[in-house]
Coordinates of C-alpha atoms (C1' of nucleotides) in Angstrom, one line a residue:
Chain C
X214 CA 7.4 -21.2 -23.7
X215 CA 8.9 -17.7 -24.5
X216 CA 6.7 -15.7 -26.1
X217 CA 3.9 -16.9 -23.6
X218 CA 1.3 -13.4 -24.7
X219 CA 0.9 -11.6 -21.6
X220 CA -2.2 -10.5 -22.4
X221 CA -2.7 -7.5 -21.6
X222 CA -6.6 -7.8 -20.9
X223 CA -7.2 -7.3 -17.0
X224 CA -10.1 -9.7 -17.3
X225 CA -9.2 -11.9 -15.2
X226 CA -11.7 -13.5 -12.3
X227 CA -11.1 -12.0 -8.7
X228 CA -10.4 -14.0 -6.2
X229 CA -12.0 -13.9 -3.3
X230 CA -9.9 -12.8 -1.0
X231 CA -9.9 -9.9 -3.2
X232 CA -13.4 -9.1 -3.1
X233 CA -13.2 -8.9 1.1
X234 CA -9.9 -6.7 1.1
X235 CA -12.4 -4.7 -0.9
X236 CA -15.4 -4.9 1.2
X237 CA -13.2 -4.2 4.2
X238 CA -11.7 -1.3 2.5
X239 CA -14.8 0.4 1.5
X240 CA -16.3 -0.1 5.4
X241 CA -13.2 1.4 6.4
X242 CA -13.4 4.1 4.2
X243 CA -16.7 4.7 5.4
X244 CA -15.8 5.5 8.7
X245 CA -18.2 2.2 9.9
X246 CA -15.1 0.8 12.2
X247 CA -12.5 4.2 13.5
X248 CA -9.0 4.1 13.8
X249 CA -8.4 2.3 16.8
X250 CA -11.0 0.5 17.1
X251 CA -10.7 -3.5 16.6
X252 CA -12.4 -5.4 13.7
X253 CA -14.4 -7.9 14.1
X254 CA -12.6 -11.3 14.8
X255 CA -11.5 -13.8 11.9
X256 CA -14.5 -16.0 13.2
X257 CA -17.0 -13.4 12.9
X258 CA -15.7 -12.4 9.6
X259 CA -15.8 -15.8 8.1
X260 CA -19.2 -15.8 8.9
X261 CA -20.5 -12.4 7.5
X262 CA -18.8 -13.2 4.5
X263 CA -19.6 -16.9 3.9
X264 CA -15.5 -17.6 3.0
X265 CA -13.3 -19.8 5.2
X266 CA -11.0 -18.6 7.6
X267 CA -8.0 -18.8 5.0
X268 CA -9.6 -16.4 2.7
X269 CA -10.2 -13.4 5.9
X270 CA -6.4 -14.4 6.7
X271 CA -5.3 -13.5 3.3
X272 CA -7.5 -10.8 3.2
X273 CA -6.0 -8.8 6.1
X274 CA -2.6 -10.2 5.2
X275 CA -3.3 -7.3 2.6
X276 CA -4.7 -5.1 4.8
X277 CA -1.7 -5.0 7.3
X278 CA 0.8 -4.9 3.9
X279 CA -0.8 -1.9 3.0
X280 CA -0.8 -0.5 6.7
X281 CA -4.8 -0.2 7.3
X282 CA -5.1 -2.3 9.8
X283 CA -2.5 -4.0 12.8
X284 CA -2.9 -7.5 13.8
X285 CA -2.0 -8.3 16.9
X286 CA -1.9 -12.2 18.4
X287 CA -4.3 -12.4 21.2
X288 CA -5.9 -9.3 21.1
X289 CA -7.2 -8.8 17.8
X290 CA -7.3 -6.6 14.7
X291 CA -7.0 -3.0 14.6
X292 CA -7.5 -0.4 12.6
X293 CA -4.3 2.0 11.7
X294 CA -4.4 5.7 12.9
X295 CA -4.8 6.4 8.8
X296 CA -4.0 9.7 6.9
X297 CA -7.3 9.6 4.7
X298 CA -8.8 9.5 8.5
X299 CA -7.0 12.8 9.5
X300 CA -7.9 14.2 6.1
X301 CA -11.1 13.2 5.8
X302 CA -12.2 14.9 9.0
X303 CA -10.0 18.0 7.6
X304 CA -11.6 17.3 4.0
X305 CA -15.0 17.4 5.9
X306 CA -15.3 21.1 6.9
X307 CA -13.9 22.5 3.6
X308 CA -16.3 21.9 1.4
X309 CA -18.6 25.6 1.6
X310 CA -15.5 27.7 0.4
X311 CA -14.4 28.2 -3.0
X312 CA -11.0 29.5 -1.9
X313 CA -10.4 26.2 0.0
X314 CA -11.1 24.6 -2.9
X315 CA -8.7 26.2 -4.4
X316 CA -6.3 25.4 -1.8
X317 CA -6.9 21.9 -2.0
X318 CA -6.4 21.9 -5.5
X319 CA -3.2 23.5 -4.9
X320 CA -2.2 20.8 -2.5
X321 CA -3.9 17.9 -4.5
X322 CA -1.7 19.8 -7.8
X323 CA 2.0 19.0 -5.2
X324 CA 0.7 15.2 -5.0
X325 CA -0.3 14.5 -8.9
X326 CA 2.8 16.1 -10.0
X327 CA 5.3 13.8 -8.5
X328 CA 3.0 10.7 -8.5
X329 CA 3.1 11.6 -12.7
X330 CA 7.1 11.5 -12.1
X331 CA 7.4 8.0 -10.0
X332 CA 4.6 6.7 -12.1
X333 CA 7.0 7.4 -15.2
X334 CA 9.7 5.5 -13.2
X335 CA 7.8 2.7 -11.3
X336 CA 4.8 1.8 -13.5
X337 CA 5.0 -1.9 -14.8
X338 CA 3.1 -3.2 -17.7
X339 CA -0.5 -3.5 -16.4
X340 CA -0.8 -0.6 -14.6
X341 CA 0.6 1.7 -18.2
X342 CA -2.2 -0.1 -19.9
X343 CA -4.8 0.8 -17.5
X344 CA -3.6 4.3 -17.6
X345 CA -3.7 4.3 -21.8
X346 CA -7.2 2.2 -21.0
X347 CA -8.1 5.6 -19.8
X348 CA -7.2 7.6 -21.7
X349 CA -8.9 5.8 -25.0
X350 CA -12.1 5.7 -22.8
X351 CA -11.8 9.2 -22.6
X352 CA -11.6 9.5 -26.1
X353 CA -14.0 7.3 -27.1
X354 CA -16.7 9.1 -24.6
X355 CA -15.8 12.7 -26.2
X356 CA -16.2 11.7 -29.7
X357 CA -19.7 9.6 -28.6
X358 CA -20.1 13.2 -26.9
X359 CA -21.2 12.0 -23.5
X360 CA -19.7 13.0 -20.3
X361 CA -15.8 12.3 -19.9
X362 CA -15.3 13.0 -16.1
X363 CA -15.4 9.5 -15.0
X364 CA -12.7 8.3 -17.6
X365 CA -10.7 11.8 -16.5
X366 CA -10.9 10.4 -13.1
X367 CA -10.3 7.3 -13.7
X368 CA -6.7 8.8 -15.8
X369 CA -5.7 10.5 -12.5
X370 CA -6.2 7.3 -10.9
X371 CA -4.5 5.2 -12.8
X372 CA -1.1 7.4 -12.7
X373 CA -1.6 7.7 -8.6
X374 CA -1.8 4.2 -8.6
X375 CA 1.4 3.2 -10.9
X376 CA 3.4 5.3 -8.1
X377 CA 3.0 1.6 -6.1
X378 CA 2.6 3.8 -3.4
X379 CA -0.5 2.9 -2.0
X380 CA -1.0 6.4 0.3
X381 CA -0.6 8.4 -3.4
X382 CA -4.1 7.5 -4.1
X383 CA -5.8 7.7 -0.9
X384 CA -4.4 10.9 -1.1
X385 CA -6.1 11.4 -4.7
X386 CA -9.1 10.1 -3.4
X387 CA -10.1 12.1 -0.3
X388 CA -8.3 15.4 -1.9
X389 CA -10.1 14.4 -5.8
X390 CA -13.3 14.4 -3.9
X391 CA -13.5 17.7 -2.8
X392 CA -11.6 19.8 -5.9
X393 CA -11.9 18.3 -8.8
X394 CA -13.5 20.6 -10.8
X395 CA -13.9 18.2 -13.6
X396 CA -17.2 16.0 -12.3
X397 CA -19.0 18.1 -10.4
X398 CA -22.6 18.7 -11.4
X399 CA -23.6 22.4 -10.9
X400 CA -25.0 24.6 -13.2
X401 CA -22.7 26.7 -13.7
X402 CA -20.3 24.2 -15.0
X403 CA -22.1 22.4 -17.4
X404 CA -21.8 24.2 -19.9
X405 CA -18.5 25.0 -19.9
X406 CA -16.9 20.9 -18.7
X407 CA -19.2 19.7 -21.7
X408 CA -17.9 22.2 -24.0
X409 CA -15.6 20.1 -26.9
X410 CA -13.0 22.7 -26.9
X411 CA -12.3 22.3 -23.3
X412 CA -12.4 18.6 -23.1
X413 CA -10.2 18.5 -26.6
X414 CA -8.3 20.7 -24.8
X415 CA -7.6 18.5 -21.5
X416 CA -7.3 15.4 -23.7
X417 CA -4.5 16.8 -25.6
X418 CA -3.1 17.6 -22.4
X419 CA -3.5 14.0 -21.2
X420 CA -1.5 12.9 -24.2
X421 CA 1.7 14.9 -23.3
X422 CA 1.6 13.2 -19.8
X423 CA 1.1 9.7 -21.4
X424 CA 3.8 10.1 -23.9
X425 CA 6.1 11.0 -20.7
X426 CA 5.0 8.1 -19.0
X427 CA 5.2 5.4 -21.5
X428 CA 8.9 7.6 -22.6
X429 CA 9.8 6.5 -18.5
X430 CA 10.6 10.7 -18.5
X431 CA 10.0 11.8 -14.7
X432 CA 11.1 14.8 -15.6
X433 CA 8.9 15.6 -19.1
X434 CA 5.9 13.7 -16.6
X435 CA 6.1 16.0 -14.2
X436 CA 6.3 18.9 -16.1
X437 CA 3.5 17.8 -17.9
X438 CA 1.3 17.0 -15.3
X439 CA 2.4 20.3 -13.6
X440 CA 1.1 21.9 -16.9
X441 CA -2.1 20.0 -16.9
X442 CA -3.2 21.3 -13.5
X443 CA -2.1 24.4 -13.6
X444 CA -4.1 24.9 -16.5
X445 CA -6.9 23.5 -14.6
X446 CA -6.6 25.4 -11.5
X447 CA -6.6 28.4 -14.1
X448 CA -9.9 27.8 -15.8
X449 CA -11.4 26.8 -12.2
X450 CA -10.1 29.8 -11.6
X451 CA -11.8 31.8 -14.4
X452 CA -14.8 29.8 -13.4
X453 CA -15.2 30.9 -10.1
X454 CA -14.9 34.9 -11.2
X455 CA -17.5 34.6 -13.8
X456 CA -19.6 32.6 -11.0
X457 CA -18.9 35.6 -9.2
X458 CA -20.1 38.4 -11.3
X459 CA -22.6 36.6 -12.3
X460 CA -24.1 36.4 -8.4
X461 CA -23.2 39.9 -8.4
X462 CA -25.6 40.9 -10.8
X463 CA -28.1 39.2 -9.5
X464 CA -28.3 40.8 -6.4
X465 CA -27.5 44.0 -8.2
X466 CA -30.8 42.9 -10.2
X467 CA -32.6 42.0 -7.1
X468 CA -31.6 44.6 -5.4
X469 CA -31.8 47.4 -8.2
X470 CA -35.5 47.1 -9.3
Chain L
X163 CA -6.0 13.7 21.5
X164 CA -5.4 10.3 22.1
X165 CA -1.3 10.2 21.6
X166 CA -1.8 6.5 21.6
X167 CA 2.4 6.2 21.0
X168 CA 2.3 4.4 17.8
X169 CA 5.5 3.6 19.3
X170 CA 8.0 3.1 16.0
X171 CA 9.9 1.0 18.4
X172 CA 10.3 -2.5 16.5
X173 CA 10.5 -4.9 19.2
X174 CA 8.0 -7.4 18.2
X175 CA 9.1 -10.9 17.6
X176 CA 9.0 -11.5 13.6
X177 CA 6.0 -13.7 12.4
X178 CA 7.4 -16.9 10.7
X179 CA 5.6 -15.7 7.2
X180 CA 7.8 -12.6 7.5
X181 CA 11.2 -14.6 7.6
X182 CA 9.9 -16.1 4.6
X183 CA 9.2 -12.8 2.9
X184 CA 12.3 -11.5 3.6
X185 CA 14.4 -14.6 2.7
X186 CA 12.2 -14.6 -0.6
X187 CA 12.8 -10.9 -1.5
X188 CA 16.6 -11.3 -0.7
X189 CA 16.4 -14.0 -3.7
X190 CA 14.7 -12.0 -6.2
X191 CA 17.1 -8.7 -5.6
X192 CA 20.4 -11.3 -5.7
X193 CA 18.8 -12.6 -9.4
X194 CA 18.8 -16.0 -8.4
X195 CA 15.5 -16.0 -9.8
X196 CA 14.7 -14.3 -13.0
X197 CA 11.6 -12.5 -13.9
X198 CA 9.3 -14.3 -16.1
X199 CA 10.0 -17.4 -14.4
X200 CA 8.6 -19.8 -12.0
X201 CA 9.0 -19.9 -8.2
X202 CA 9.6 -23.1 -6.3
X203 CA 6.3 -24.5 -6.0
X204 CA 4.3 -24.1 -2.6
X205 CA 5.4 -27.3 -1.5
X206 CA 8.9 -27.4 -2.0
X207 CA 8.8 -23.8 -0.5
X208 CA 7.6 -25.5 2.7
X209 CA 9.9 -28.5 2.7
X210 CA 13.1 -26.0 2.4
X211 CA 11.6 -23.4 4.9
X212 CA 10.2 -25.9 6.7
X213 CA 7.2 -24.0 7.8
X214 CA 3.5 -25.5 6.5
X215 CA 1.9 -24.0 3.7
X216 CA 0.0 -21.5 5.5
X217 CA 3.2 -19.7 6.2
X218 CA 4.1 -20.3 2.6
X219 CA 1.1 -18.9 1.0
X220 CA 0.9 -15.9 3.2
X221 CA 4.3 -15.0 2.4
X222 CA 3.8 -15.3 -1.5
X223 CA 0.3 -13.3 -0.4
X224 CA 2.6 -10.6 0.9
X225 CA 4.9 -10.3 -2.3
X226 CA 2.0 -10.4 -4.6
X227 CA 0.3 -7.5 -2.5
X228 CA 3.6 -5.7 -3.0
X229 CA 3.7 -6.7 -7.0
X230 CA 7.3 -8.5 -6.6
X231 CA 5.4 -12.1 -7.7
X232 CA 2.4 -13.0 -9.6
X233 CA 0.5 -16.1 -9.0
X234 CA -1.2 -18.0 -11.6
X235 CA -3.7 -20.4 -10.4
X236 CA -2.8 -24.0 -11.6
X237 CA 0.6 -22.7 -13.0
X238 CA 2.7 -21.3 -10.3
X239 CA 4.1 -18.0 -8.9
X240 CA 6.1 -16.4 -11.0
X241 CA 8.2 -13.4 -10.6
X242 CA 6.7 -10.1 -12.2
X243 CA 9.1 -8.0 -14.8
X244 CA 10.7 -5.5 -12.4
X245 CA 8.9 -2.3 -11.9
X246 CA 12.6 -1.4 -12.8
X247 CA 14.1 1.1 -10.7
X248 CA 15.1 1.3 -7.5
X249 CA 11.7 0.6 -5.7
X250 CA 12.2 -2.9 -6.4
X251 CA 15.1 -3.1 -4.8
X252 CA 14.1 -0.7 -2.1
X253 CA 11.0 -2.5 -1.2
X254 CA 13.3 -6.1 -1.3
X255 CA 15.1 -5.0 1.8
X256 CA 12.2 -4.0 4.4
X257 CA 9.2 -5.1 6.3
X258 CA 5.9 -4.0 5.9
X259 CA 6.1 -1.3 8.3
X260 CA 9.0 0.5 7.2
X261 CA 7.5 0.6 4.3
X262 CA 4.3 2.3 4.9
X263 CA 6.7 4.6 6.5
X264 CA 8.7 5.4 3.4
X265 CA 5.6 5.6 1.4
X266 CA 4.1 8.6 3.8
X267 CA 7.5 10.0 3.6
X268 CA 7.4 10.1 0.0
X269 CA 4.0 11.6 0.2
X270 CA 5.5 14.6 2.3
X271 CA 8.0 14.8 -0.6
X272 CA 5.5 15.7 -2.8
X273 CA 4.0 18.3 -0.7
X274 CA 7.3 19.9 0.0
X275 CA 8.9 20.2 -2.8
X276 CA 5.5 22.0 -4.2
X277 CA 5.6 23.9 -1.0
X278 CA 9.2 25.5 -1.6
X279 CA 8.5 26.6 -4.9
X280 CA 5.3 28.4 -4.1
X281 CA 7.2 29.4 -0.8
X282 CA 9.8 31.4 -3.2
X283 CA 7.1 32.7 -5.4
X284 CA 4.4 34.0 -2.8
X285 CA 6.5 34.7 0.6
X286 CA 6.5 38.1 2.1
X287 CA 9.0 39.2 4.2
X288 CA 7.9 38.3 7.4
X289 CA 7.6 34.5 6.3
X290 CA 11.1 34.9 4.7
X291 CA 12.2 36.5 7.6
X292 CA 10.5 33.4 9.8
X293 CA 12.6 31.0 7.2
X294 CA 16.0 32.4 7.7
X295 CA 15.1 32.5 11.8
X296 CA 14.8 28.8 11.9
X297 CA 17.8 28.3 9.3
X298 CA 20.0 30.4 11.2
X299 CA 18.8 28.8 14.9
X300 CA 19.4 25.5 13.4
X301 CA 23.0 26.9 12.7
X302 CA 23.4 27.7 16.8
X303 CA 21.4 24.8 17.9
X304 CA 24.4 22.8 16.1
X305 CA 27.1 25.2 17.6
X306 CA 25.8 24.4 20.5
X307 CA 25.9 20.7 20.5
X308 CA 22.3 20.6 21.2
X309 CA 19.6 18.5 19.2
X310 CA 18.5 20.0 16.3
X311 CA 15.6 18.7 15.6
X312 CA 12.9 21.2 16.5
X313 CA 14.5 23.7 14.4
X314 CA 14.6 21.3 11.1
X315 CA 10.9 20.9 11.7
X316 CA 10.3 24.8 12.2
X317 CA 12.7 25.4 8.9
X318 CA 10.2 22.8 6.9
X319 CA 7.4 24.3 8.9
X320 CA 8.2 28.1 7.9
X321 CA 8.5 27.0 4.5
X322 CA 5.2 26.0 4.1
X323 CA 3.6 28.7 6.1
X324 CA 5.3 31.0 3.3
X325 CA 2.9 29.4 0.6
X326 CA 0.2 31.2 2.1
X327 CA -1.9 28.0 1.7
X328 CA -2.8 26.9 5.1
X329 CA -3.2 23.5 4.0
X330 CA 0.1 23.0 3.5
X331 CA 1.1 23.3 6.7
X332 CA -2.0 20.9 8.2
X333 CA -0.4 18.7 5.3
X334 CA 3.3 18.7 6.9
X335 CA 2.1 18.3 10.1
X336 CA -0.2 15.2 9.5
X337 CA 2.8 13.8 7.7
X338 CA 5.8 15.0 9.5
X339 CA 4.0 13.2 12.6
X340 CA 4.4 10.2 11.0
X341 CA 7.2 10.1 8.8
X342 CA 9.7 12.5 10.0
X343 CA 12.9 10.7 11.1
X344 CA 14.6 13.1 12.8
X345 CA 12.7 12.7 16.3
X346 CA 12.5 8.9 16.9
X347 CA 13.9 8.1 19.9
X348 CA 15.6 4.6 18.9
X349 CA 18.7 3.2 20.0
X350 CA 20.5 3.0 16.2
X351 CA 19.0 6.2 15.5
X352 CA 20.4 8.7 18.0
X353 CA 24.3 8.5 17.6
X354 CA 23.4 8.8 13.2
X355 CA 21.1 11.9 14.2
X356 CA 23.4 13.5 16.4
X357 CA 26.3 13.1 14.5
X358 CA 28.0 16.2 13.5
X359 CA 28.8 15.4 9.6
X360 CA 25.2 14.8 9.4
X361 CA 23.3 17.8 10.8
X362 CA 25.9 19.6 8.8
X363 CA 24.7 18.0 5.6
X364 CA 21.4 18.9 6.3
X365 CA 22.3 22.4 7.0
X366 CA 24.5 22.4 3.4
X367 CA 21.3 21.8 2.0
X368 CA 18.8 23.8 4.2
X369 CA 21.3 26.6 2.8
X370 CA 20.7 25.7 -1.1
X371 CA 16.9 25.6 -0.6
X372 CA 16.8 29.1 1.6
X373 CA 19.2 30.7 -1.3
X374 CA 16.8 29.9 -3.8
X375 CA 13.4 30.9 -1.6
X376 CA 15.3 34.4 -1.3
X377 CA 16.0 34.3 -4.8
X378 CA 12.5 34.1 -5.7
X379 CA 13.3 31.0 -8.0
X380 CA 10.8 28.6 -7.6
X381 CA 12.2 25.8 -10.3
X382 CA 15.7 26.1 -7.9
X383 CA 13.7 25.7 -4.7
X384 CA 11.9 22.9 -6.1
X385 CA 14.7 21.6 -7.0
X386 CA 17.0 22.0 -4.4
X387 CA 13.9 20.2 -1.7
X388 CA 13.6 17.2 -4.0
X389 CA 17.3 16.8 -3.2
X390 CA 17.6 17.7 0.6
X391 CA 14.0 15.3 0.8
X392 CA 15.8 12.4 -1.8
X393 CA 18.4 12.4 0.4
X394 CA 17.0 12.4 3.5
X395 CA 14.8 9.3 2.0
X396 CA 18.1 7.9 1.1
X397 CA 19.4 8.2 4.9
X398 CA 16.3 6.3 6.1
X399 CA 16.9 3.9 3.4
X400 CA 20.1 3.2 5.2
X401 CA 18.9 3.4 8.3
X402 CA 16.4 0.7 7.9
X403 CA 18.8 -1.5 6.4
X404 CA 21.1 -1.1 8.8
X405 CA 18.4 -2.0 11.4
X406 CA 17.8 -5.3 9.7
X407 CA 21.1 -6.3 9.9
X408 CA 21.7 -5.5 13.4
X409 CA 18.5 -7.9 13.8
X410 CA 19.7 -10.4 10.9
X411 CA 22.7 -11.0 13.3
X412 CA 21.2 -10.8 16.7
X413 CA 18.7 -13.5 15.1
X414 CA 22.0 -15.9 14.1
X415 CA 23.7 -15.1 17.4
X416 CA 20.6 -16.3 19.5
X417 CA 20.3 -19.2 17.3
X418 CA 24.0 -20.1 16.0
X419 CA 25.9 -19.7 19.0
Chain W
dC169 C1' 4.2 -36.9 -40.5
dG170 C1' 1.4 -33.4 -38.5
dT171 C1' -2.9 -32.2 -36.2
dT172 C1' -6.5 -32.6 -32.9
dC173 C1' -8.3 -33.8 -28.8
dA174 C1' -9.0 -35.9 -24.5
dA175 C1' -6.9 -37.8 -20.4
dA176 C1' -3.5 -37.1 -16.8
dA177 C1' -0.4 -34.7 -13.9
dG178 C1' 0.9 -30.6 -11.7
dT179 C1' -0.3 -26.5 -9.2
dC180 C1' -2.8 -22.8 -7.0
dA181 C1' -7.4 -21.6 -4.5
dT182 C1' -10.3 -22.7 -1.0
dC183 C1' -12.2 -25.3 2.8
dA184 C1' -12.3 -27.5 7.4
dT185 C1' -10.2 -28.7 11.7
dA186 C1' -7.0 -28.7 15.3
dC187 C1' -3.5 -27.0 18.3
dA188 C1' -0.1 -23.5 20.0
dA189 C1' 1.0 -18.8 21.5
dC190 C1' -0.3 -14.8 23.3
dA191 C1' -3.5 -11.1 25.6
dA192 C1' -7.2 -9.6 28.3
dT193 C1' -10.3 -10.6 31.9
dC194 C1' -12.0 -12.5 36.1
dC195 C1' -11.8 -14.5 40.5
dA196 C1' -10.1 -16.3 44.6
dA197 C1' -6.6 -16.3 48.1
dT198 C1' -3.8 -13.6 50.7
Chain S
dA138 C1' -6.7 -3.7 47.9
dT139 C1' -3.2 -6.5 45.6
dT140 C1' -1.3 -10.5 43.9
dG141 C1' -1.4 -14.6 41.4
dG142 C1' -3.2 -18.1 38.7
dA143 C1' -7.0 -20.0 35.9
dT144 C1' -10.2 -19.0 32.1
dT145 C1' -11.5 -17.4 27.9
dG146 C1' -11.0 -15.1 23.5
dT147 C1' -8.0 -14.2 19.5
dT148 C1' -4.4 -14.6 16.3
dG149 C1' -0.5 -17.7 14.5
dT150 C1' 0.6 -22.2 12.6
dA151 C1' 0.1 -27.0 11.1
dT152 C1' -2.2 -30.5 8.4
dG153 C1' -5.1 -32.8 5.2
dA154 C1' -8.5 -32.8 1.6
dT155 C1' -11.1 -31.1 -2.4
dG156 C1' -12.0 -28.0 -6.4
dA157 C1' -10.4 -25.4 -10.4
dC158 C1' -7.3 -24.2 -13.7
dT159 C1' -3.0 -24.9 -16.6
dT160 C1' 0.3 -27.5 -18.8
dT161 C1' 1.9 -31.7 -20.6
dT162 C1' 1.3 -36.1 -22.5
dG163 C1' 0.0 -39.3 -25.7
dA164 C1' -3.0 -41.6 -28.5
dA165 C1' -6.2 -41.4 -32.3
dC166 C1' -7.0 -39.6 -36.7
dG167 C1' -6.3 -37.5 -41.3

DNA sequence: CGTTCAAAAGTCATCATACAACAATCCAAT
DNA sequence: ATTGGATTGTTGTATGATGACTTTTGAACG
């Protein structure tokens, strides 16, 4: 034995409990069942999704680990009172102002920077080759010169999720949404995100927060991320003025003659 | 709306596949088992448990949700290098609930500690003013021999209003709802809370985080909330523990003798 | 002797069924 | 109208069987 190769590759076939804690997930993400509310019973589920009973058992097993939903004997299943819930109806009315984007981003800056410092501590083999998985992607997509913001996203991802804290990216997820500046598709930014300095720039900041990472240096990680942001809440910054002026002189133009 | 009492209280009787986990995890953190190597198959599990293989699988279902084991389909379950670090070890000791619990908790840390440092950056006088009126009504509160616990939450409250971000504070209150440990009303809670010593720690440290908002350092404020916050985790940490052996006993007592 | 390959044994994944424990509901008796 | 028990729906647990995958074994072959 010994040596047995761990192999790294994350190929592996998903079972299929896996595939429903998924399903599940997404509906409850969706808002299709609210907090409170009961799921459907383990009968009904082993129905919609063709498995046996022992596969929905496992299934919510996961759930109730990860504290989405509460099973209670007799009664039923019910979903958690969940922060993503609270957030996403407080995410909801947020997304006309700039400003509150940038308050978001502010808040969403708090949360990366310390899941970059427990991901540095906590991370286990797989989950620091997913986050270098990204980061290679990343590379790979600015040197083909096609767009990088799903691979950037995906980087962020990875780190909230080598925290093993599962609420780190939820969090990343409902406050990503809104402010990250990096994926969004408006004219204005085009330009600009697609620019090789800018992503050469972000990539090399990527690489300081790796090296932390893979170094196990909260410290240097959070720094680093802290860096990374701040940089990025800068330029969003810088983006929004120029957006600015530029509306200004349109109207002036409008206006004017 | 709603106040449905989520109701921290932890009454419920313990499922069977519960016992198991814990039993389990308590191996794994003694090193009885090594990592890398192979669990007791599912049937032996169940002869020595004495539970059926349901009970067996859900458990192992549990450990693998919480990364401690790793299944391999026609090998066995094997126990996963150690996400080294104190989560391991942290996560070995509690149920599924507590944890979610210490997971939002360490989500607030993240916000918080963000928060002070802004706080000492951007606070005008008023806020400070508003920081010191909580610190120092804290300070009579605890003269007084009265609960302190509305004036911690106005301290951390003030402190985030002092960002100027209003976010922050919809942030502290969505979490603190959840995970702040000062205001449950449980029986091994209240004489810890209430004890002198430790309101007076808190304080000690409500004094290092004020000194550096006044300051206008935001690295010491950071610094000085990932402390009070670490600790405070640390207490809960206890706590919990402490819970489980109060219930670890009662558990022998109704069945020993 | 060493290598290769197929069969066999061991193990997890899934399925199907049944019963026990508990909760909510309904209904009759008071 | 209230109480109390019966009924029904749901989760928790037990049991047995089958499929899929991994490891080991051992024989055949060079």
């Amino acid at each position: 034995m010994s040596d047995a190769a761990p192999d790294l590759r994350v190929e592996r076939k998903p079972k299929l409990s896996e595939t429903v804690v998924a399903a599940i997930r997404r509906q409850l993400q969706a808002g299709e069942i609210l907090p409170g509310h009961k799921l459907p019973t383990e009968g009904q589920l082993t129905e919609t999704f063709g498995v046996s009973r022992t596969v929905i058992r496992e299934a919510l097993a996961k759930l109730a680990a990860d504290g989405l939903v509460e099973p209670r004997q007799g009664a039923g299943v019910f979903v958690t009172e969940h922060i993503s819930t609270v957030f996403g109806a407080l995410a909801a009315d947020m997304g006309a102002k700039d400003s509150v984007a940038l308050n978001v981003l502010e808040v969403r800056l708090a949360v990366e920077i310390e899941s970059a410092g427990l991901a540095a501590i906590r991370r286990n083999a797989a989950q620091e080759a997913a986050i270098q998985e990204a980061f290679f992607e990343f590379e790979r997509l600015l040197l083909d010169s096609q767009p990088t913001g799903p691979a950037d996203l995906a980087f962020h991802r990875a780190i909230a999720s080598a925290t093993n804290n599962p609420f780190y990216v939820e969090m990343l997820d409902v406050l990503g949404r809104r402010a990250i500046p990096c994926d969004v598709t408006s004219p204005w930014s085009t330009e600009l995100v697609q620019s090789d300095d800018y992503q050469r720039g972000l990539q090399r900041e990527h690489l300081v927060i790796l090296n932390a990472i893979t170094a196990g240096d909260a410290e240097a990680a959070r720094e680093a991320m802290r860096a990374h942001l701040g940089a990025s809440q800068q330029r969003y910054r810088e983006r929004l003025q120029a957006r600015q002026a530029y509306y200004a002189n349109s109207v002036k133009a409008a206006a004017g003659e």
